[in-house]
Amino acid sequence: LAKTTQPISMDSYEGQEVNITCSHNNIATNDYITWYQQFPSQGPRFIIQGYKTKVTNEVASLFIPADRKSSTLSLPRVSLSDTAVYYCLVGSDTGRRALTFGSGTRLQVQP
Amino acid sequence: DAGVIQSPRHEVTEMGQEVTLRCKPISGHDYLFWYRQTMMRGLELLIYFNNNVPIDDSGMPEDRFSAKMPNASFSTLKIQPSEPRDSAVYFCASSLASLNSYEQYFGPGTRLTVT
């Protein structure tokens, strides 16, 4: 799986938009980009997945530039409940379905 | 759906004892994963199954760890004998082959403490 690099931590305030960028310079042609969220004392939760350009769902947006060497998870108008660790993962759908988690980005939302 | 169910939620045991963690995946899901999370090592994949067959157990730390999936609705992770370094939160997750490749549903975890 391609190695990913993301900030260790970020701080924000309620109501702000938060963008977390993940670098994956060695992404392969078949690789997808997936983001998970983990609250304290809970298992990770799937947020969004994409291959190129932009993907949006009810929780977040995922922006992927043309070269796909990075991606940005965008959380609109965060609230205190968005305080969590966010993981960026890269992998291909070539049979191995297992996830390899990095250290993630710890997002702290302040009132 | 109740989601992925794990039991027990907390387990405290003494070194040398056998520990069995249990998991019930979401009905209809054909992949089941066992992960372990610690502060030092983060979230690690231990083993995963497809249609009840173990596919990749390269993450299992050593022979003290074993996992089984006797049917589509039940899996166990056993540690025998347990050691203090096995203390961690163990997560079970399941997924469906037809979903997005990496969309997995995690259970609430079992917090294991070995004294």
PDB file of C-alpha atoms in Angstrom:
ATOM      1  CA  LEU A   1       0.000   0.000   0.000  1.00  0.00           C
ATOM      2  CA  ALA A   2       1.167   3.521  -0.725  1.00  0.00           C
ATOM      3  CA  LYS A   3       2.576   5.375   2.258  1.00  0.00           C
ATOM      4  CA  THR A   4       0.560   8.361   3.436  1.00  0.00           C
ATOM      5  CA  THR A   5       1.626  11.469   5.315  1.00  0.00           C
ATOM      6  CA  GLN A   6      -0.802  13.700   7.165  1.00  0.00           C
ATOM      7  CA  PRO A   7      -0.479  16.291   9.945  1.00  0.00           C
ATOM      8  CA  ILE A   8      -0.330  14.858  13.441  1.00  0.00           C
ATOM      9  CA  SER A   9      -2.839  17.325  14.819  1.00  0.00           C
ATOM     10  CA  MET A  10      -5.042  20.287  13.922  1.00  0.00           C
ATOM     11  CA  ASP A  11      -7.103  22.755  15.888  1.00  0.00           C
ATOM     12  CA  SER A  12     -10.251  24.518  14.794  1.00  0.00           C
ATOM     13  CA  TYR A  13     -13.285  26.334  16.132  1.00  0.00           C
ATOM     14  CA  GLU A  14     -16.921  25.508  15.852  1.00  0.00           C
ATOM     15  CA  GLY A  15     -18.491  26.646  12.606  1.00  0.00           C
ATOM     16  CA  GLN A  16     -15.259  26.723  10.644  1.00  0.00           C
ATOM     17  CA  GLU A  17     -14.412  24.621   7.624  1.00  0.00           C
ATOM     18  CA  VAL A  18     -11.568  22.194   8.233  1.00  0.00           C
ATOM     19  CA  ASN A  19      -9.330  20.852   5.497  1.00  0.00           C
ATOM     20  CA  ILE A  20      -7.001  17.953   6.237  1.00  0.00           C
ATOM     21  CA  THR A  21      -4.481  17.194   3.546  1.00  0.00           C
ATOM     22  CA  CYS A  22      -2.888  13.820   3.014  1.00  0.00           C
ATOM     23  CA  SER A  23       0.185  13.225   0.888  1.00  0.00           C
ATOM     24  CA  HIS A  24       0.553   9.962  -1.027  1.00  0.00           C
ATOM     25  CA  ASN A  25       3.303  10.491  -3.571  1.00  0.00           C
ATOM     26  CA  ASN A  26       3.621   6.812  -4.468  1.00  0.00           C
ATOM     27  CA  ILE A  27      -0.037   6.209  -5.202  1.00  0.00           C
ATOM     28  CA  ALA A  28      -0.558   3.561  -7.860  1.00  0.00           C
ATOM     29  CA  THR A  29      -2.911   3.704 -10.815  1.00  0.00           C
ATOM     30  CA  ASN A  30      -5.425   1.347  -9.233  1.00  0.00           C
ATOM     31  CA  ASP A  31      -5.347   2.882  -5.767  1.00  0.00           C
ATOM     32  CA  TYR A  32      -8.368   4.465  -4.121  1.00  0.00           C
ATOM     33  CA  ILE A  33      -8.178   7.056  -1.346  1.00  0.00           C
ATOM     34  CA  THR A  34     -10.235   6.393   1.758  1.00  0.00           C
ATOM     35  CA  TRP A  35     -10.808   8.390   4.930  1.00  0.00           C
ATOM     36  CA  TYR A  36     -11.910   7.104   8.322  1.00  0.00           C
ATOM     37  CA  GLN A  37     -12.901   8.894  11.510  1.00  0.00           C
ATOM     38  CA  GLN A  38     -12.356   7.564  15.007  1.00  0.00           C
ATOM     39  CA  PHE A  39     -13.881   8.960  18.170  1.00  0.00           C
ATOM     40  CA  PRO A  40     -12.372   8.124  21.553  1.00  0.00           C
ATOM     41  CA  SER A  41     -13.325   4.649  22.773  1.00  0.00           C
ATOM     42  CA  GLN A  42     -14.968   3.746  19.461  1.00  0.00           C
ATOM     43  CA  GLY A  43     -13.996   1.854  16.351  1.00  0.00           C
ATOM     44  CA  PRO A  44     -13.093   3.743  13.172  1.00  0.00           C
ATOM     45  CA  ARG A  45     -15.945   4.846  10.939  1.00  0.00           C
ATOM     46  CA  PHE A  46     -15.797   5.101   7.154  1.00  0.00           C
ATOM     47  CA  ILE A  47     -16.261   8.677   5.960  1.00  0.00           C
ATOM     48  CA  ILE A  48     -15.575   8.841   2.257  1.00  0.00           C
ATOM     49  CA  GLN A  49     -13.679   7.238  -0.594  1.00  0.00           C
ATOM     50  CA  GLY A  50     -12.619   8.518  -3.999  1.00  0.00           C
ATOM     51  CA  TYR A  51     -10.422   7.929  -6.998  1.00  0.00           C
ATOM     52  CA  LYS A  52     -10.116  11.326  -8.688  1.00  0.00           C
ATOM     53  CA  THR A  53     -11.569  14.843  -8.784  1.00  0.00           C
ATOM     54  CA  LYS A  54     -14.196  15.477  -6.124  1.00  0.00           C
ATOM     55  CA  VAL A  55     -16.478  13.293  -4.074  1.00  0.00           C
ATOM     56  CA  THR A  56     -19.114  14.636  -1.711  1.00  0.00           C
ATOM     57  CA  ASN A  57     -21.470  12.987   0.737  1.00  0.00           C
ATOM     58  CA  GLU A  58     -23.541  14.138   3.668  1.00  0.00           C
ATOM     59  CA  VAL A  59     -20.523  14.183   5.966  1.00  0.00           C
ATOM     60  CA  ALA A  60     -17.575  15.514   3.978  1.00  0.00           C
ATOM     61  CA  SER A  61     -15.995  16.279   0.639  1.00  0.00           C
ATOM     62  CA  LEU A  62     -12.876  14.741  -0.777  1.00  0.00           C
ATOM     63  CA  PHE A  63     -10.763  16.686  -3.244  1.00  0.00           C
ATOM     64  CA  ILE A  64      -8.216  14.850  -5.357  1.00  0.00           C
ATOM     65  CA  PRO A  65      -6.019  16.767  -7.813  1.00  0.00           C
ATOM     66  CA  ALA A  66      -5.233  15.438 -11.245  1.00  0.00           C
ATOM     67  CA  ASP A  67      -1.866  13.949 -10.249  1.00  0.00           C
ATOM     68  CA  ARG A  68      -3.511  12.178  -7.277  1.00  0.00           C
ATOM     69  CA  LYS A  69      -0.381  12.583  -5.157  1.00  0.00           C
ATOM     70  CA  SER A  70      -2.381  14.214  -2.422  1.00  0.00           C
ATOM     71  CA  SER A  71      -5.969  14.517  -1.267  1.00  0.00           C
ATOM     72  CA  THR A  72      -7.883  16.858   0.998  1.00  0.00           C
ATOM     73  CA  LEU A  73     -10.703  15.929   3.309  1.00  0.00           C
ATOM     74  CA  SER A  74     -12.998  18.898   3.840  1.00  0.00           C
ATOM     75  CA  LEU A  75     -15.356  19.075   6.808  1.00  0.00           C
ATOM     76  CA  PRO A  76     -17.830  21.950   6.501  1.00  0.00           C
ATOM     77  CA  ARG A  77     -18.810  23.934   9.592  1.00  0.00           C
ATOM     78  CA  VAL A  78     -17.331  21.636  12.215  1.00  0.00           C
ATOM     79  CA  SER A  79     -18.860  21.204  15.634  1.00  0.00           C
ATOM     80  CA  LEU A  80     -17.445  19.954  18.918  1.00  0.00           C
ATOM     81  CA  SER A  81     -18.624  16.460  17.996  1.00  0.00           C
ATOM     82  CA  ASP A  82     -16.207  16.397  15.058  1.00  0.00           C
ATOM     83  CA  THR A  83     -13.308  16.163  17.488  1.00  0.00           C
ATOM     84  CA  ALA A  84     -11.718  12.879  16.488  1.00  0.00           C
ATOM     85  CA  VAL A  85      -8.775  11.250  14.761  1.00  0.00           C
ATOM     86  CA  TYR A  86      -8.977  11.199  10.961  1.00  0.00           C
ATOM     87  CA  TYR A  87      -7.121   8.568   8.975  1.00  0.00           C
ATOM     88  CA  CYS A  88      -6.156   8.716   5.308  1.00  0.00           C
ATOM     89  CA  LEU A  89      -5.621   5.350   3.624  1.00  0.00           C
ATOM     90  CA  VAL A  90      -4.579   4.414   0.114  1.00  0.00           C
ATOM     91  CA  GLY A  91      -4.998   1.011  -1.461  1.00  0.00           C
ATOM     92  CA  SER A  92      -6.116  -0.856  -4.505  1.00  0.00           C
ATOM     93  CA  ASP A  93      -9.029  -3.119  -5.125  1.00  0.00           C
ATOM     94  CA  THR A  94      -6.907  -6.017  -6.288  1.00  0.00           C
ATOM     95  CA  GLY A  95      -8.045  -8.558  -3.798  1.00  0.00           C
ATOM     96  CA  ARG A  96      -6.525  -7.538  -0.518  1.00  0.00           C
ATOM     97  CA  ARG A  97      -9.298  -5.793   1.377  1.00  0.00           C
ATOM     98  CA  ALA A  98      -7.346  -5.138   4.546  1.00  0.00           C
ATOM     99  CA  LEU A  99      -6.702  -1.611   5.783  1.00  0.00           C
ATOM    100  CA  THR A 100      -3.343  -0.242   6.865  1.00  0.00           C
ATOM    101  CA  PHE A 101      -3.812   2.652   9.234  1.00  0.00           C
ATOM    102  CA  GLY A 102      -1.195   5.319   9.819  1.00  0.00           C
ATOM    103  CA  SER A 103      -1.043   7.655  12.780  1.00  0.00           C
ATOM    104  CA  GLY A 104      -3.909   9.839  11.602  1.00  0.00           C
ATOM    105  CA  THR A 105      -4.660  13.511  12.281  1.00  0.00           C
ATOM    106  CA  ARG A 106      -6.046  14.423  15.650  1.00  0.00           C
ATOM    107  CA  LEU A 107      -8.590  17.207  15.139  1.00  0.00           C
ATOM    108  CA  GLN A 108      -9.565  19.240  18.165  1.00  0.00           C
ATOM    109  CA  VAL A 109     -12.567  21.528  17.748  1.00  0.00           C
ATOM    110  CA  GLN A 110     -12.869  24.316  20.293  1.00  0.00           C
ATOM    111  CA  PRO A 111     -16.061  26.191  21.191  1.00  0.00           C
TER     112      PRO A 111
ATOM    113  CA  ASP B   1     -29.182  -3.791  11.796  1.00  0.00           C
ATOM    114  CA  ALA B   2     -27.358  -3.945  15.118  1.00  0.00           C
ATOM    115  CA  GLY B   3     -23.973  -3.481  13.527  1.00  0.00           C
ATOM    116  CA  VAL B   4     -20.912  -5.512  14.410  1.00  0.00           C
ATOM    117  CA  ILE B   5     -21.241  -6.991  17.873  1.00  0.00           C
ATOM    118  CA  GLN B   6     -18.257  -7.770  20.055  1.00  0.00           C
ATOM    119  CA  SER B   7     -18.074  -9.419  23.445  1.00  0.00           C
ATOM    120  CA  PRO B   8     -16.970  -8.922  26.054  1.00  0.00           C
ATOM    121  CA  ARG B   9     -16.549  -5.152  25.974  1.00  0.00           C
ATOM    122  CA  HIS B  10     -13.965  -5.284  28.738  1.00  0.00           C
ATOM    123  CA  GLU B  11     -11.773  -8.139  29.867  1.00  0.00           C
ATOM    124  CA  VAL B  12      -9.294  -8.151  32.709  1.00  0.00           C
ATOM    125  CA  THR B  13      -7.223 -11.266  33.160  1.00  0.00           C
ATOM    126  CA  GLU B  14      -3.996 -12.439  34.673  1.00  0.00           C
ATOM    127  CA  MET B  15      -0.904 -13.299  32.741  1.00  0.00           C
ATOM    128  CA  GLY B  16      -0.957 -16.873  31.540  1.00  0.00           C
ATOM    129  CA  GLN B  17      -4.714 -17.160  31.285  1.00  0.00           C
ATOM    130  CA  GLU B  18      -6.588 -17.933  28.090  1.00  0.00           C
ATOM    131  CA  VAL B  19      -8.633 -15.116  26.599  1.00  0.00           C
ATOM    132  CA  THR B  20     -11.360 -15.489  23.993  1.00  0.00           C
ATOM    133  CA  LEU B  21     -12.806 -12.513  22.180  1.00  0.00           C
ATOM    134  CA  ARG B  22     -15.983 -12.870  20.166  1.00  0.00           C
ATOM    135  CA  CYS B  23     -17.412 -11.144  17.141  1.00  0.00           C
ATOM    136  CA  LYS B  24     -20.675 -11.244  15.254  1.00  0.00           C
ATOM    137  CA  PRO B  25     -20.387  -9.499  11.882  1.00  0.00           C
ATOM    138  CA  ILE B  26     -23.168  -7.675  10.105  1.00  0.00           C
ATOM    139  CA  SER B  27     -25.513 -10.182   8.511  1.00  0.00           C
ATOM    140  CA  GLY B  28     -24.661 -10.777   4.878  1.00  0.00           C
ATOM    141  CA  HIS B  29     -21.147  -9.408   5.044  1.00  0.00           C
ATOM    142  CA  ASP B  30     -18.561 -11.751   3.604  1.00  0.00           C
ATOM    143  CA  TYR B  31     -15.355 -10.204   4.966  1.00  0.00           C
ATOM    144  CA  LEU B  32     -14.359 -10.191   8.617  1.00  0.00           C
ATOM    145  CA  PHE B  33     -11.302  -8.462  10.070  1.00  0.00           C
ATOM    146  CA  TRP B  34      -9.581  -8.454  13.444  1.00  0.00           C
ATOM    147  CA  TYR B  35      -7.546  -5.370  14.412  1.00  0.00           C
ATOM    148  CA  ARG B  36      -5.626  -4.396  17.515  1.00  0.00           C
ATOM    149  CA  GLN B  37      -5.044  -0.844  18.716  1.00  0.00           C
ATOM    150  CA  THR B  38      -2.456   0.391  21.181  1.00  0.00           C
ATOM    151  CA  MET B  39      -0.977   3.798  21.845  1.00  0.00           C
ATOM    152  CA  MET B  40       2.453   2.636  20.791  1.00  0.00           C
ATOM    153  CA  ARG B  41       1.611   0.749  17.611  1.00  0.00           C
ATOM    154  CA  GLY B  42      -1.652   2.334  16.530  1.00  0.00           C
ATOM    155  CA  LEU B  43      -4.243   0.273  14.692  1.00  0.00           C
ATOM    156  CA  GLU B  44      -2.890  -2.997  13.295  1.00  0.00           C
ATOM    157  CA  LEU B  45      -4.550  -5.673  11.201  1.00  0.00           C
ATOM    158  CA  LEU B  46      -4.192  -9.118  12.743  1.00  0.00           C
ATOM    159  CA  ILE B  47      -6.105 -11.384  10.379  1.00  0.00           C
ATOM    160  CA  TYR B  48      -8.985 -11.326   7.946  1.00  0.00           C
ATOM    161  CA  PHE B  49     -11.442 -13.842   6.549  1.00  0.00           C
ATOM    162  CA  ASN B  50     -13.404 -14.046   3.318  1.00  0.00           C
ATOM    163  CA  ASN B  51     -16.412 -16.339   3.309  1.00  0.00           C
ATOM    164  CA  ASN B  52     -15.197 -17.847   6.615  1.00  0.00           C
ATOM    165  CA  VAL B  53     -11.769 -18.725   5.178  1.00  0.00           C
ATOM    166  CA  PRO B  54      -8.652 -17.033   6.598  1.00  0.00           C
ATOM    167  CA  ILE B  55      -7.008 -15.040   3.838  1.00  0.00           C
ATOM    168  CA  ASP B  56      -4.157 -13.196   5.521  1.00  0.00           C
ATOM    169  CA  ASP B  57      -2.885 -13.887   9.031  1.00  0.00           C
ATOM    170  CA  SER B  58       0.490 -12.232   8.601  1.00  0.00           C
ATOM    171  CA  GLY B  59      -0.395  -9.711  11.285  1.00  0.00           C
ATOM    172  CA  MET B  60      -0.938 -12.281  14.005  1.00  0.00           C
ATOM    173  CA  PRO B  61       1.862 -11.546  16.474  1.00  0.00           C
ATOM    174  CA  GLU B  62       2.812 -15.084  17.365  1.00  0.00           C
ATOM    175  CA  ASP B  63       1.541 -18.589  17.923  1.00  0.00           C
ATOM    176  CA  ARG B  64      -0.213 -17.551  21.099  1.00  0.00           C
ATOM    177  CA  PHE B  65      -2.828 -15.901  18.911  1.00  0.00           C
ATOM    178  CA  SER B  66      -5.389 -17.862  16.923  1.00  0.00           C
ATOM    179  CA  ALA B  67      -8.592 -16.924  15.140  1.00  0.00           C
ATOM    180  CA  LYS B  68     -11.481 -18.961  13.833  1.00  0.00           C
ATOM    181  CA  MET B  69     -14.633 -18.341  11.884  1.00  0.00           C
ATOM    182  CA  PRO B  70     -16.779 -21.465  12.117  1.00  0.00           C
ATOM    183  CA  ASN B  71     -19.694 -19.849  10.299  1.00  0.00           C
ATOM    184  CA  ALA B  72     -20.714 -16.612   8.632  1.00  0.00           C
ATOM    185  CA  SER B  73     -22.107 -15.099  11.801  1.00  0.00           C
ATOM    186  CA  PHE B  74     -19.403 -15.770  14.359  1.00  0.00           C
ATOM    187  CA  SER B  75     -15.677 -15.415  14.840  1.00  0.00           C
ATOM    188  CA  THR B  76     -13.306 -15.765  17.781  1.00  0.00           C
ATOM    189  CA  LEU B  77      -9.855 -14.472  18.550  1.00  0.00           C
ATOM    190  CA  LYS B  78      -8.053 -16.469  21.196  1.00  0.00           C
ATOM    191  CA  ILE B  79      -4.897 -15.648  23.100  1.00  0.00           C
ATOM    192  CA  GLN B  80      -3.275 -18.480  25.005  1.00  0.00           C
ATOM    193  CA  PRO B  81      -1.372 -17.828  27.173  1.00  0.00           C
ATOM    194  CA  SER B  82      -1.974 -14.100  27.557  1.00  0.00           C
ATOM    195  CA  GLU B  83       0.812 -11.658  28.413  1.00  0.00           C
ATOM    196  CA  PRO B  84       0.754  -8.058  29.677  1.00  0.00           C
ATOM    197  CA  ARG B  85       1.947  -6.816  26.283  1.00  0.00           C
ATOM    198  CA  ASP B  86      -1.281  -8.135  24.774  1.00  0.00           C
ATOM    199  CA  SER B  87      -3.181  -5.389  26.572  1.00  0.00           C
ATOM    200  CA  ALA B  88      -4.950  -3.402  23.873  1.00  0.00           C
ATOM    201  CA  VAL B  89      -8.312  -2.678  22.307  1.00  0.00           C
ATOM    202  CA  TYR B  90      -9.283  -5.390  19.848  1.00  0.00           C
ATOM    203  CA  PHE B  91     -11.654  -4.451  17.056  1.00  0.00           C
ATOM    204  CA  CYS B  92     -13.629  -6.658  14.769  1.00  0.00           C
ATOM    205  CA  ALA B  93     -14.870  -5.266  11.451  1.00  0.00           C
ATOM    206  CA  SER B  94     -16.898  -6.619   8.562  1.00  0.00           C
ATOM    207  CA  SER B  95     -17.543  -5.599   5.002  1.00  0.00           C
ATOM    208  CA  LEU B  96     -19.434  -6.607   1.916  1.00  0.00           C
ATOM    209  CA  ALA B  97     -17.617  -7.387  -1.298  1.00  0.00           C
ATOM    210  CA  SER B  98     -19.998  -5.316  -3.374  1.00  0.00           C
ATOM    211  CA  LEU B  99     -19.434  -2.163  -1.332  1.00  0.00           C
ATOM    212  CA  ASN B 100     -16.634   0.298  -1.882  1.00  0.00           C
ATOM    213  CA  SER B 101     -13.418  -1.625  -1.499  1.00  0.00           C
ATOM    214  CA  TYR B 102     -12.395  -0.182   1.818  1.00  0.00           C
ATOM    215  CA  GLU B 103     -15.709   0.534   3.504  1.00  0.00           C
ATOM    216  CA  GLN B 104     -15.565  -1.530   6.640  1.00  0.00           C
ATOM    217  CA  TYR B 105     -17.890  -1.485   9.631  1.00  0.00           C
ATOM    218  CA  PHE B 106     -16.150  -1.664  12.969  1.00  0.00           C
ATOM    219  CA  GLY B 107     -17.491  -3.010  16.221  1.00  0.00           C
ATOM    220  CA  PRO B 108     -17.175  -1.164  19.535  1.00  0.00           C
ATOM    221  CA  GLY B 109     -14.056  -3.106  20.477  1.00  0.00           C
ATOM    222  CA  THR B 110     -12.960  -5.217  23.416  1.00  0.00           C
ATOM    223  CA  ARG B 111     -10.606  -3.564  25.860  1.00  0.00           C
ATOM    224  CA  LEU B 112      -8.247  -6.256  27.128  1.00  0.00           C
ATOM    225  CA  THR B 113      -6.087  -5.744  30.187  1.00  0.00           C
ATOM    226  CA  VAL B 114      -3.602  -8.448  31.129  1.00  0.00           C
ATOM    227  CA  THR B 115      -2.041  -8.027  34.549  1.00  0.00           C
TER     228      THR B 115
END
